[in-house]
mmCIF file of C-alpha atoms in Angstrom:
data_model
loop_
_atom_site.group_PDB
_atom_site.id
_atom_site.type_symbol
_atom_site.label_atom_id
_atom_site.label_comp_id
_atom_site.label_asym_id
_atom_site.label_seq_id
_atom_site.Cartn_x
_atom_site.Cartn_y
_atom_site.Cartn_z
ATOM 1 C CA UNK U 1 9.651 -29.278 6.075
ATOM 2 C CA UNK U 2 10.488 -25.484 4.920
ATOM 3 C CA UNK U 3 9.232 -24.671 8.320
ATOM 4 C CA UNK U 4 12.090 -26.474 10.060
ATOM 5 C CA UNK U 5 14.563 -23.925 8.883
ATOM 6 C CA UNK U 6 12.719 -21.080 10.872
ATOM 7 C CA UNK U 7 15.100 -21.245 14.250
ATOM 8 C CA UNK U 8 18.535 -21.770 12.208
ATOM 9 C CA UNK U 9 17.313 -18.705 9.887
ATOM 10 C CA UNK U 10 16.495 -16.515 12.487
ATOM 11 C CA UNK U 11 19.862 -17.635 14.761
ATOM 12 C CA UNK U 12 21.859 -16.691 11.568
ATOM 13 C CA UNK U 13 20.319 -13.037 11.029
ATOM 14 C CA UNK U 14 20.358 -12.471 14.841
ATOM 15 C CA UNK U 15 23.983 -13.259 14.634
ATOM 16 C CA UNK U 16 24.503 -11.085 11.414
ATOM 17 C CA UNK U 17 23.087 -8.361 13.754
ATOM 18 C CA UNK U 18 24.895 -8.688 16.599
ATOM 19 C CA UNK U 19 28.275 -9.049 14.398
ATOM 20 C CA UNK U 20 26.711 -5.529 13.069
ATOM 21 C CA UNK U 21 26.497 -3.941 16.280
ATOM 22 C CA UNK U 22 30.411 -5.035 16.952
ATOM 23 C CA UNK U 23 32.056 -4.242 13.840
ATOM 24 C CA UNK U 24 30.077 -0.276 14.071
ATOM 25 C CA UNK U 25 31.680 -0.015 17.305
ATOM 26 C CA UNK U 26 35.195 -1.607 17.025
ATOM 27 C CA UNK U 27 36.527 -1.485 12.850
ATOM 28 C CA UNK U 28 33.990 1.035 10.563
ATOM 29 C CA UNK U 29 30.199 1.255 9.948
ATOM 30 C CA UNK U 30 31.218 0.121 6.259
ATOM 31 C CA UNK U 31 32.351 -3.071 7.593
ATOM 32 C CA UNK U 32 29.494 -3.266 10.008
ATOM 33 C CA UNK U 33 27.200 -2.250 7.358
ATOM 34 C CA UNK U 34 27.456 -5.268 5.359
ATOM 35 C CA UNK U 35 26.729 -7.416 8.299
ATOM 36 C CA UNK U 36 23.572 -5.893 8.526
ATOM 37 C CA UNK U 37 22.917 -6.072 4.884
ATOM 38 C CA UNK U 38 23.319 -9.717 5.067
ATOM 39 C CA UNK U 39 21.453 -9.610 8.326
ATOM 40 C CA UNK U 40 18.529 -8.098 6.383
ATOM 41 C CA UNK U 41 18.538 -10.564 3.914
ATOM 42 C CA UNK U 42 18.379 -13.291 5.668
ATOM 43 C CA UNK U 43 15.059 -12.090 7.582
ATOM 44 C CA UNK U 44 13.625 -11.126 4.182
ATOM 45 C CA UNK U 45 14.256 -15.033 3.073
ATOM 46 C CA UNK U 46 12.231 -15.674 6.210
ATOM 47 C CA UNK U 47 9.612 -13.201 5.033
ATOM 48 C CA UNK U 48 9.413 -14.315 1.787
ATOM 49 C CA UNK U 49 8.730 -17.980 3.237
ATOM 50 C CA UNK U 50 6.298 -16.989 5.257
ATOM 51 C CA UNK U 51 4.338 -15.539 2.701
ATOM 52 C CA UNK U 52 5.263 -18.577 0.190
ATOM 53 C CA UNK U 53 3.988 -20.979 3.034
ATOM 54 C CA UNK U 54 0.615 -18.941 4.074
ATOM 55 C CA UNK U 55 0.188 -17.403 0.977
ATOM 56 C CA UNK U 56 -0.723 -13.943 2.433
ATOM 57 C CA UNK U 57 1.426 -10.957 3.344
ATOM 58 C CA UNK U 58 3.046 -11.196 6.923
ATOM 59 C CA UNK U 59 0.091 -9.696 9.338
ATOM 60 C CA UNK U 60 -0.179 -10.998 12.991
ATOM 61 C CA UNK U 61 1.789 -12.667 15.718
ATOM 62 C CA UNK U 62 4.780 -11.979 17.489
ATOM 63 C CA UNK U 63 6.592 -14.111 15.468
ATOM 64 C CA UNK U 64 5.800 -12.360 11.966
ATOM 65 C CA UNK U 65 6.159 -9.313 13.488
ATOM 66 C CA UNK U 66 9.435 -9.255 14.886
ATOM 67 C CA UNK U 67 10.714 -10.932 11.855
ATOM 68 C CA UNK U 68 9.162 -8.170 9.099
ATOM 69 C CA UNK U 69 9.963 -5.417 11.975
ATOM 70 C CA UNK U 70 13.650 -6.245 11.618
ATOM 71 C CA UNK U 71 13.279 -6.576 7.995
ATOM 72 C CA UNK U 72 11.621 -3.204 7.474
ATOM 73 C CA UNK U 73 14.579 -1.640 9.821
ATOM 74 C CA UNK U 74 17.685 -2.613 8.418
ATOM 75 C CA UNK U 75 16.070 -2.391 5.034
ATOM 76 C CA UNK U 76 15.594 1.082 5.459
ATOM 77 C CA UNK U 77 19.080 1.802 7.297
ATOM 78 C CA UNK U 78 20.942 0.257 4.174
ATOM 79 C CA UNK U 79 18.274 2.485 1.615
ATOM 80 C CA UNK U 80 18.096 6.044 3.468
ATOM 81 C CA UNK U 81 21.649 5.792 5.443
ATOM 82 C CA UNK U 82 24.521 5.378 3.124
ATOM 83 C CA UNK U 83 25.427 9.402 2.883
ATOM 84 C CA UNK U 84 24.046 10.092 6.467
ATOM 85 C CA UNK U 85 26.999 12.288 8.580
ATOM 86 C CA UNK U 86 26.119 9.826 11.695
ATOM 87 C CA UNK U 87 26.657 6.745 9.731
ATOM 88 C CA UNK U 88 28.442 5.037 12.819
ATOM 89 C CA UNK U 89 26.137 5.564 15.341
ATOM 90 C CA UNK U 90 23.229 5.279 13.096
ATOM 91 C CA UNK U 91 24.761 2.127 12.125
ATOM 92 C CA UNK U 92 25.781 1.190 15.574
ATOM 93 C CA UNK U 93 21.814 1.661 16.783
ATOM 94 C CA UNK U 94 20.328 -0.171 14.058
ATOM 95 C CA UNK U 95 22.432 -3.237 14.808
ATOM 96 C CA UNK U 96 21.348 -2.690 18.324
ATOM 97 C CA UNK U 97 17.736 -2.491 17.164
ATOM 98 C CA UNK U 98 17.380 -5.555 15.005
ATOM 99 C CA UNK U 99 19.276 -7.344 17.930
ATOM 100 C CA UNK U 100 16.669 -6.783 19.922
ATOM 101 C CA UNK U 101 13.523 -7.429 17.820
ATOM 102 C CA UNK U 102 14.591 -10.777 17.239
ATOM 103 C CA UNK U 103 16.337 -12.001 20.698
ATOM 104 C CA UNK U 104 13.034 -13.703 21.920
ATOM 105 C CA UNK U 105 12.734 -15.315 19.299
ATOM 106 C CA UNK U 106 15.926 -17.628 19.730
ATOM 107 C CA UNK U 107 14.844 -18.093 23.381
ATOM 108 C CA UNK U 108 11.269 -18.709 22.990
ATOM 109 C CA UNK U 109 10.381 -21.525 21.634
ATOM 110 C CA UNK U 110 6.811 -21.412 21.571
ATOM 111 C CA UNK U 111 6.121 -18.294 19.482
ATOM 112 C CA UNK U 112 6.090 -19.760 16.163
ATOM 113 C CA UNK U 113 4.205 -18.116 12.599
ATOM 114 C CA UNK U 114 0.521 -17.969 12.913
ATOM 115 C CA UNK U 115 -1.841 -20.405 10.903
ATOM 116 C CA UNK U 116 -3.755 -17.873 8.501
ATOM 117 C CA UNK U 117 -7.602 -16.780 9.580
ATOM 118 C CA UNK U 118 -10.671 -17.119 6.935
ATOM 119 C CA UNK U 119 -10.532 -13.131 7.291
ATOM 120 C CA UNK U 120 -6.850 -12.515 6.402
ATOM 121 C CA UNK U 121 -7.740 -13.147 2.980
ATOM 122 C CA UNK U 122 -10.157 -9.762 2.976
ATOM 123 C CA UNK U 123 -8.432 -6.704 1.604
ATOM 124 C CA UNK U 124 -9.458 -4.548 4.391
ATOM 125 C CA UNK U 125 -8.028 -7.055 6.851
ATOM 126 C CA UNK U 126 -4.747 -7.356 5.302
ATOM 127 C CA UNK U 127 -4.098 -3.621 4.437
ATOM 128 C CA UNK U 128 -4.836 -3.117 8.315
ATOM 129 C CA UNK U 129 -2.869 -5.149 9.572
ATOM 130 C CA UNK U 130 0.249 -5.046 7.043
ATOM 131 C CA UNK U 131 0.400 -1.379 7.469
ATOM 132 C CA UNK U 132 0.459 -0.997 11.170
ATOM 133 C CA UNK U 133 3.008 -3.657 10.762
ATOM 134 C CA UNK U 134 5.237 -1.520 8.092
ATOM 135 C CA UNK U 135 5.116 1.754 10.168
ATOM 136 C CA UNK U 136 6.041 0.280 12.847
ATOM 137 C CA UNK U 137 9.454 -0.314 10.882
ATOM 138 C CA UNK U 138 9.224 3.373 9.715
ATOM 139 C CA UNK U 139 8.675 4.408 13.540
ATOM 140 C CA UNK U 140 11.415 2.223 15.159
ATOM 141 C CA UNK U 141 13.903 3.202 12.213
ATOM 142 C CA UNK U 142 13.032 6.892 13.084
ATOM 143 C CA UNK U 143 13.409 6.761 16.521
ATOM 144 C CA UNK U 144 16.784 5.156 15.872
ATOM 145 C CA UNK U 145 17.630 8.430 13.911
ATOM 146 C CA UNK U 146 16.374 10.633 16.588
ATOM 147 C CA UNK U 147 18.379 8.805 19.291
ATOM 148 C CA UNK U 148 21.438 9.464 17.357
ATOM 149 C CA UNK U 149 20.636 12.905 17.480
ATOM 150 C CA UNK U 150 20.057 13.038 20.844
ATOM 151 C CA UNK U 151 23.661 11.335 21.865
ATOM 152 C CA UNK U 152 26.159 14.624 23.086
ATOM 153 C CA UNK U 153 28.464 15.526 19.446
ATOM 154 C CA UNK U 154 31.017 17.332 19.049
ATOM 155 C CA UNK U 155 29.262 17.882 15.146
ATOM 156 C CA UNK U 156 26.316 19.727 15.398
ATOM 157 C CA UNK U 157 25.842 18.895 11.473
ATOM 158 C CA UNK U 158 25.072 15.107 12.576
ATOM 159 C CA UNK U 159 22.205 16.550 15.209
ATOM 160 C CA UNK U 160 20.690 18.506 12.569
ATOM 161 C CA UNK U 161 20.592 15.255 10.088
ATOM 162 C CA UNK U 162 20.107 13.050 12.632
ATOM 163 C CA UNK U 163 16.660 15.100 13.384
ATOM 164 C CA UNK U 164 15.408 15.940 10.126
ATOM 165 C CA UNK U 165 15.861 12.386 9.131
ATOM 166 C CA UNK U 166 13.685 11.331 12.131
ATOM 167 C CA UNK U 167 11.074 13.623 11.716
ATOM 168 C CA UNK U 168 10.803 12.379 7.882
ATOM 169 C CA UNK U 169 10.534 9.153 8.565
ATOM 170 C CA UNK U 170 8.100 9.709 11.745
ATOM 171 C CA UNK U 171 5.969 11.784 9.224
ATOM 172 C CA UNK U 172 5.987 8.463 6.213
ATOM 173 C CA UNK U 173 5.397 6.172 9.586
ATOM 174 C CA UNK U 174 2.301 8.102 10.238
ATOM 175 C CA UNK U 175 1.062 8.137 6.564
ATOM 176 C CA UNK U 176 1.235 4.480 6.546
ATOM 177 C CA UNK U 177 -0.388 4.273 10.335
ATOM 178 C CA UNK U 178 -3.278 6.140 8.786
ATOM 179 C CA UNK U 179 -3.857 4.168 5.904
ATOM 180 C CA UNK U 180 -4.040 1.010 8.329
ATOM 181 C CA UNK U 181 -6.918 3.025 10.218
ATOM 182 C CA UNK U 182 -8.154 3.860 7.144
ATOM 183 C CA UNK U 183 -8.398 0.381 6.207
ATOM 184 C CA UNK U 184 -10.125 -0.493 9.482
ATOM 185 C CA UNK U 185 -12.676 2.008 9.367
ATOM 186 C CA UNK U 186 -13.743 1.337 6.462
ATOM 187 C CA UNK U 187 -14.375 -2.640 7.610
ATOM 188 C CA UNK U 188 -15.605 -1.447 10.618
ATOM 189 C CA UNK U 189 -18.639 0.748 8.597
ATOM 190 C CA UNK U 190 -19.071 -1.758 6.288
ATOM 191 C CA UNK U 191 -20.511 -4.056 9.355
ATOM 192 C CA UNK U 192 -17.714 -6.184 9.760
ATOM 193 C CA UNK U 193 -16.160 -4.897 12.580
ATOM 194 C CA UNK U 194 -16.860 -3.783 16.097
ATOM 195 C CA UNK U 195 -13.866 -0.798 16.610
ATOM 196 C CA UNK U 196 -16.797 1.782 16.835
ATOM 197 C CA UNK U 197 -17.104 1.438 20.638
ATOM 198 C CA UNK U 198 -14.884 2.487 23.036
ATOM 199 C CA UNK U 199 -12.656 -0.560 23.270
ATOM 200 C CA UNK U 200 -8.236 -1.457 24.038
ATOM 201 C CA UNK U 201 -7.534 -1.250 20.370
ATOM 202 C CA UNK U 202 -9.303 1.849 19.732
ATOM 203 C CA UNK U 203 -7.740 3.365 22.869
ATOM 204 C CA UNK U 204 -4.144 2.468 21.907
ATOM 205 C CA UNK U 205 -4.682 3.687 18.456
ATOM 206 C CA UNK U 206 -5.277 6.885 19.810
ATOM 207 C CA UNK U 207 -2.811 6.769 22.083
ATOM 208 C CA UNK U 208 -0.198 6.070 19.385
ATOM 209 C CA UNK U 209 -1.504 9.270 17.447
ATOM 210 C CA UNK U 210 -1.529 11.466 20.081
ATOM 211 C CA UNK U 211 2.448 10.673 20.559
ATOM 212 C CA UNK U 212 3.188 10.698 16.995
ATOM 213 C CA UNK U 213 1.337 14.068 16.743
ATOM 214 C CA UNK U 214 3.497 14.797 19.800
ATOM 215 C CA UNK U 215 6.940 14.366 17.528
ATOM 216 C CA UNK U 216 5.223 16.181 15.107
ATOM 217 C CA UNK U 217 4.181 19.043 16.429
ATOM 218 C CA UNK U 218 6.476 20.540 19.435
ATOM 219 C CA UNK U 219 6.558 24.062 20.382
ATOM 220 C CA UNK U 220 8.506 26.468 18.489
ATOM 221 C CA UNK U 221 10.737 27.546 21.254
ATOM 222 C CA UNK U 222 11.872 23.909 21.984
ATOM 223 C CA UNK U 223 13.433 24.063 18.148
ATOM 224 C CA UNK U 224 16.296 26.118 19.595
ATOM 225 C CA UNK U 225 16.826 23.060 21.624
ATOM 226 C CA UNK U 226 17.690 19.854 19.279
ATOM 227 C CA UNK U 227 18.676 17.107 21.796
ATOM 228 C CA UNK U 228 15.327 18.169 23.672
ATOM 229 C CA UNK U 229 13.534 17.605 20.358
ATOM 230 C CA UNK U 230 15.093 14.137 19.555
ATOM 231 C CA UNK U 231 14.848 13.198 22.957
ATOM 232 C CA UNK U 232 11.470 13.492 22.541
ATOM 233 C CA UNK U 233 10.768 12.045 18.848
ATOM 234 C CA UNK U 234 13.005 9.374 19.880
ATOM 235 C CA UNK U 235 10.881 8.405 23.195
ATOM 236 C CA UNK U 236 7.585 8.884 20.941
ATOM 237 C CA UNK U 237 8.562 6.378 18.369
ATOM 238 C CA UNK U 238 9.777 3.581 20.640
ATOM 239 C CA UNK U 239 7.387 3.765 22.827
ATOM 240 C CA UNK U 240 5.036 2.880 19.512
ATOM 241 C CA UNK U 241 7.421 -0.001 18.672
ATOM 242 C CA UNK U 242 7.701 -1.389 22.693
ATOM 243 C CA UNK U 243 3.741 -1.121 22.841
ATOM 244 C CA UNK U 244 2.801 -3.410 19.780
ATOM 245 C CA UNK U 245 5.522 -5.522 19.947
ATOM 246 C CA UNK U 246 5.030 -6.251 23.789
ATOM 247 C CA UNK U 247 1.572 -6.887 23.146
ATOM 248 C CA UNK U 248 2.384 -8.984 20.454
ATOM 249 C CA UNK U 249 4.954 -10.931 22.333
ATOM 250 C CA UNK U 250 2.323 -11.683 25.768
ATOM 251 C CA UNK U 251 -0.673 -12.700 23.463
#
């Protein structure tokens, strides 16, 4: 069966990014960067299954997740990153990134794709749920750009990028987080749902908007201070990423 190819799939991207994170810090980002293209292709083959196999878009489960996560990330790195000033560390992190995301999956057996709900199959459901999941790529890959900022640079040029890049890509993150909530208000006051009460979800929600609005949104006097900015965009966005992720990964 198709599914049978899961492990050796995601053991050859994990490799691709670990290879990644090696060549962007021993030969040249260009070399490393085609590890991670190849990297991202192979987890967009798994993606692709998945939604070949459960006919719906990838929306729950740590394993689906992790997988689109790491998709969405390097994905982004090869679109947005080619001209970027940092391109080695930006590089560098992004291997480091996508490294991460799918480790437990090689060493956890048991977290395997999902078997698709009767309620996946509602629009409202899957827009939720598929757009948390996207901005949560646009989150991690802007907290990768603000942690590149924050590393000490001779080049004050690759700060400056570094931190406008984040803060773009923290502000498209957000746009898509807010059509997800959209989405889930609107199935919520249709009757379908029970978010209107004070409940975990709706508490994390707002916790994740609060810190988002906290990239977003810093004091004028801290702009003289750039590494104090990215330190904090950077620790806003991963946070996000750690939070879902984690919970994904203990359910």
């Amino acid at each position: 069966m198709i599914q049978a190819l899961y492990p050796t799939l995601v053991f050859v991207a994990l490799t691709c990014f670990v290879l990644t994170t090696l060549l962007a810090r021993f030969v040249s980002p260009q070399t490393a960067r085609l590890a991670l293209g190849l990297g991202t292709g192979v987890c967009g083959l798994i993606v692709g299954l998945l939604v070949g196999i459960m006919e719906r878009l990838p929306l729950f489960g740590a394993y689906e997740a992790l997988t689109y996560t790491a998709f969405v990330v390097g994905f982004l790195e090869l679109w947005a990153g080619s001209s970027h000033q940092g391109l080695k560390r930006q590089t560098l992190l992004t291997g480091i990134m996508t490294s991460l995301l799918l480790f437990p999956l090689v060493f956890r057996s048991d977290v395997m794709p999902r078997p698709s709900f009767f309620l996946y199959s509602h629009p409202l459901v899957a827009c939720f749920f598929f757009c948390r999941l996207t901005a949560l790529g646009f989150f991690a890959h802007a907290g990768i750009a603000y942690l590149a900022g924050a590393i000490p640079s001779d080049n004050p040029n690759i700060r400056l990028t570094s931190e406008t890049r984040g803060r773009n890509f923290l502000l498209l993150g957000t746009v898509v987080f807010l059509l997800s909530e959209f989405a889930g208000s609107l199935w919520c006051y249709a009757g379908w749902g029970d978010s209107w009460r004070w409940s975990g979800n709706f508490f994390r929600s707002t916790m994740f908007f609060l810190l988002i609005m906290l990239g977003l949104h810093l004091p004028a006097r801290w702009k003289t201070q750039p590494r104090m900015t990215c330190c904090i965009g950077s620790f806003a966005c991963l946070f996000i990423v750690v939070c879902v992720l984690g919970r994904q990964l203990l359910e």
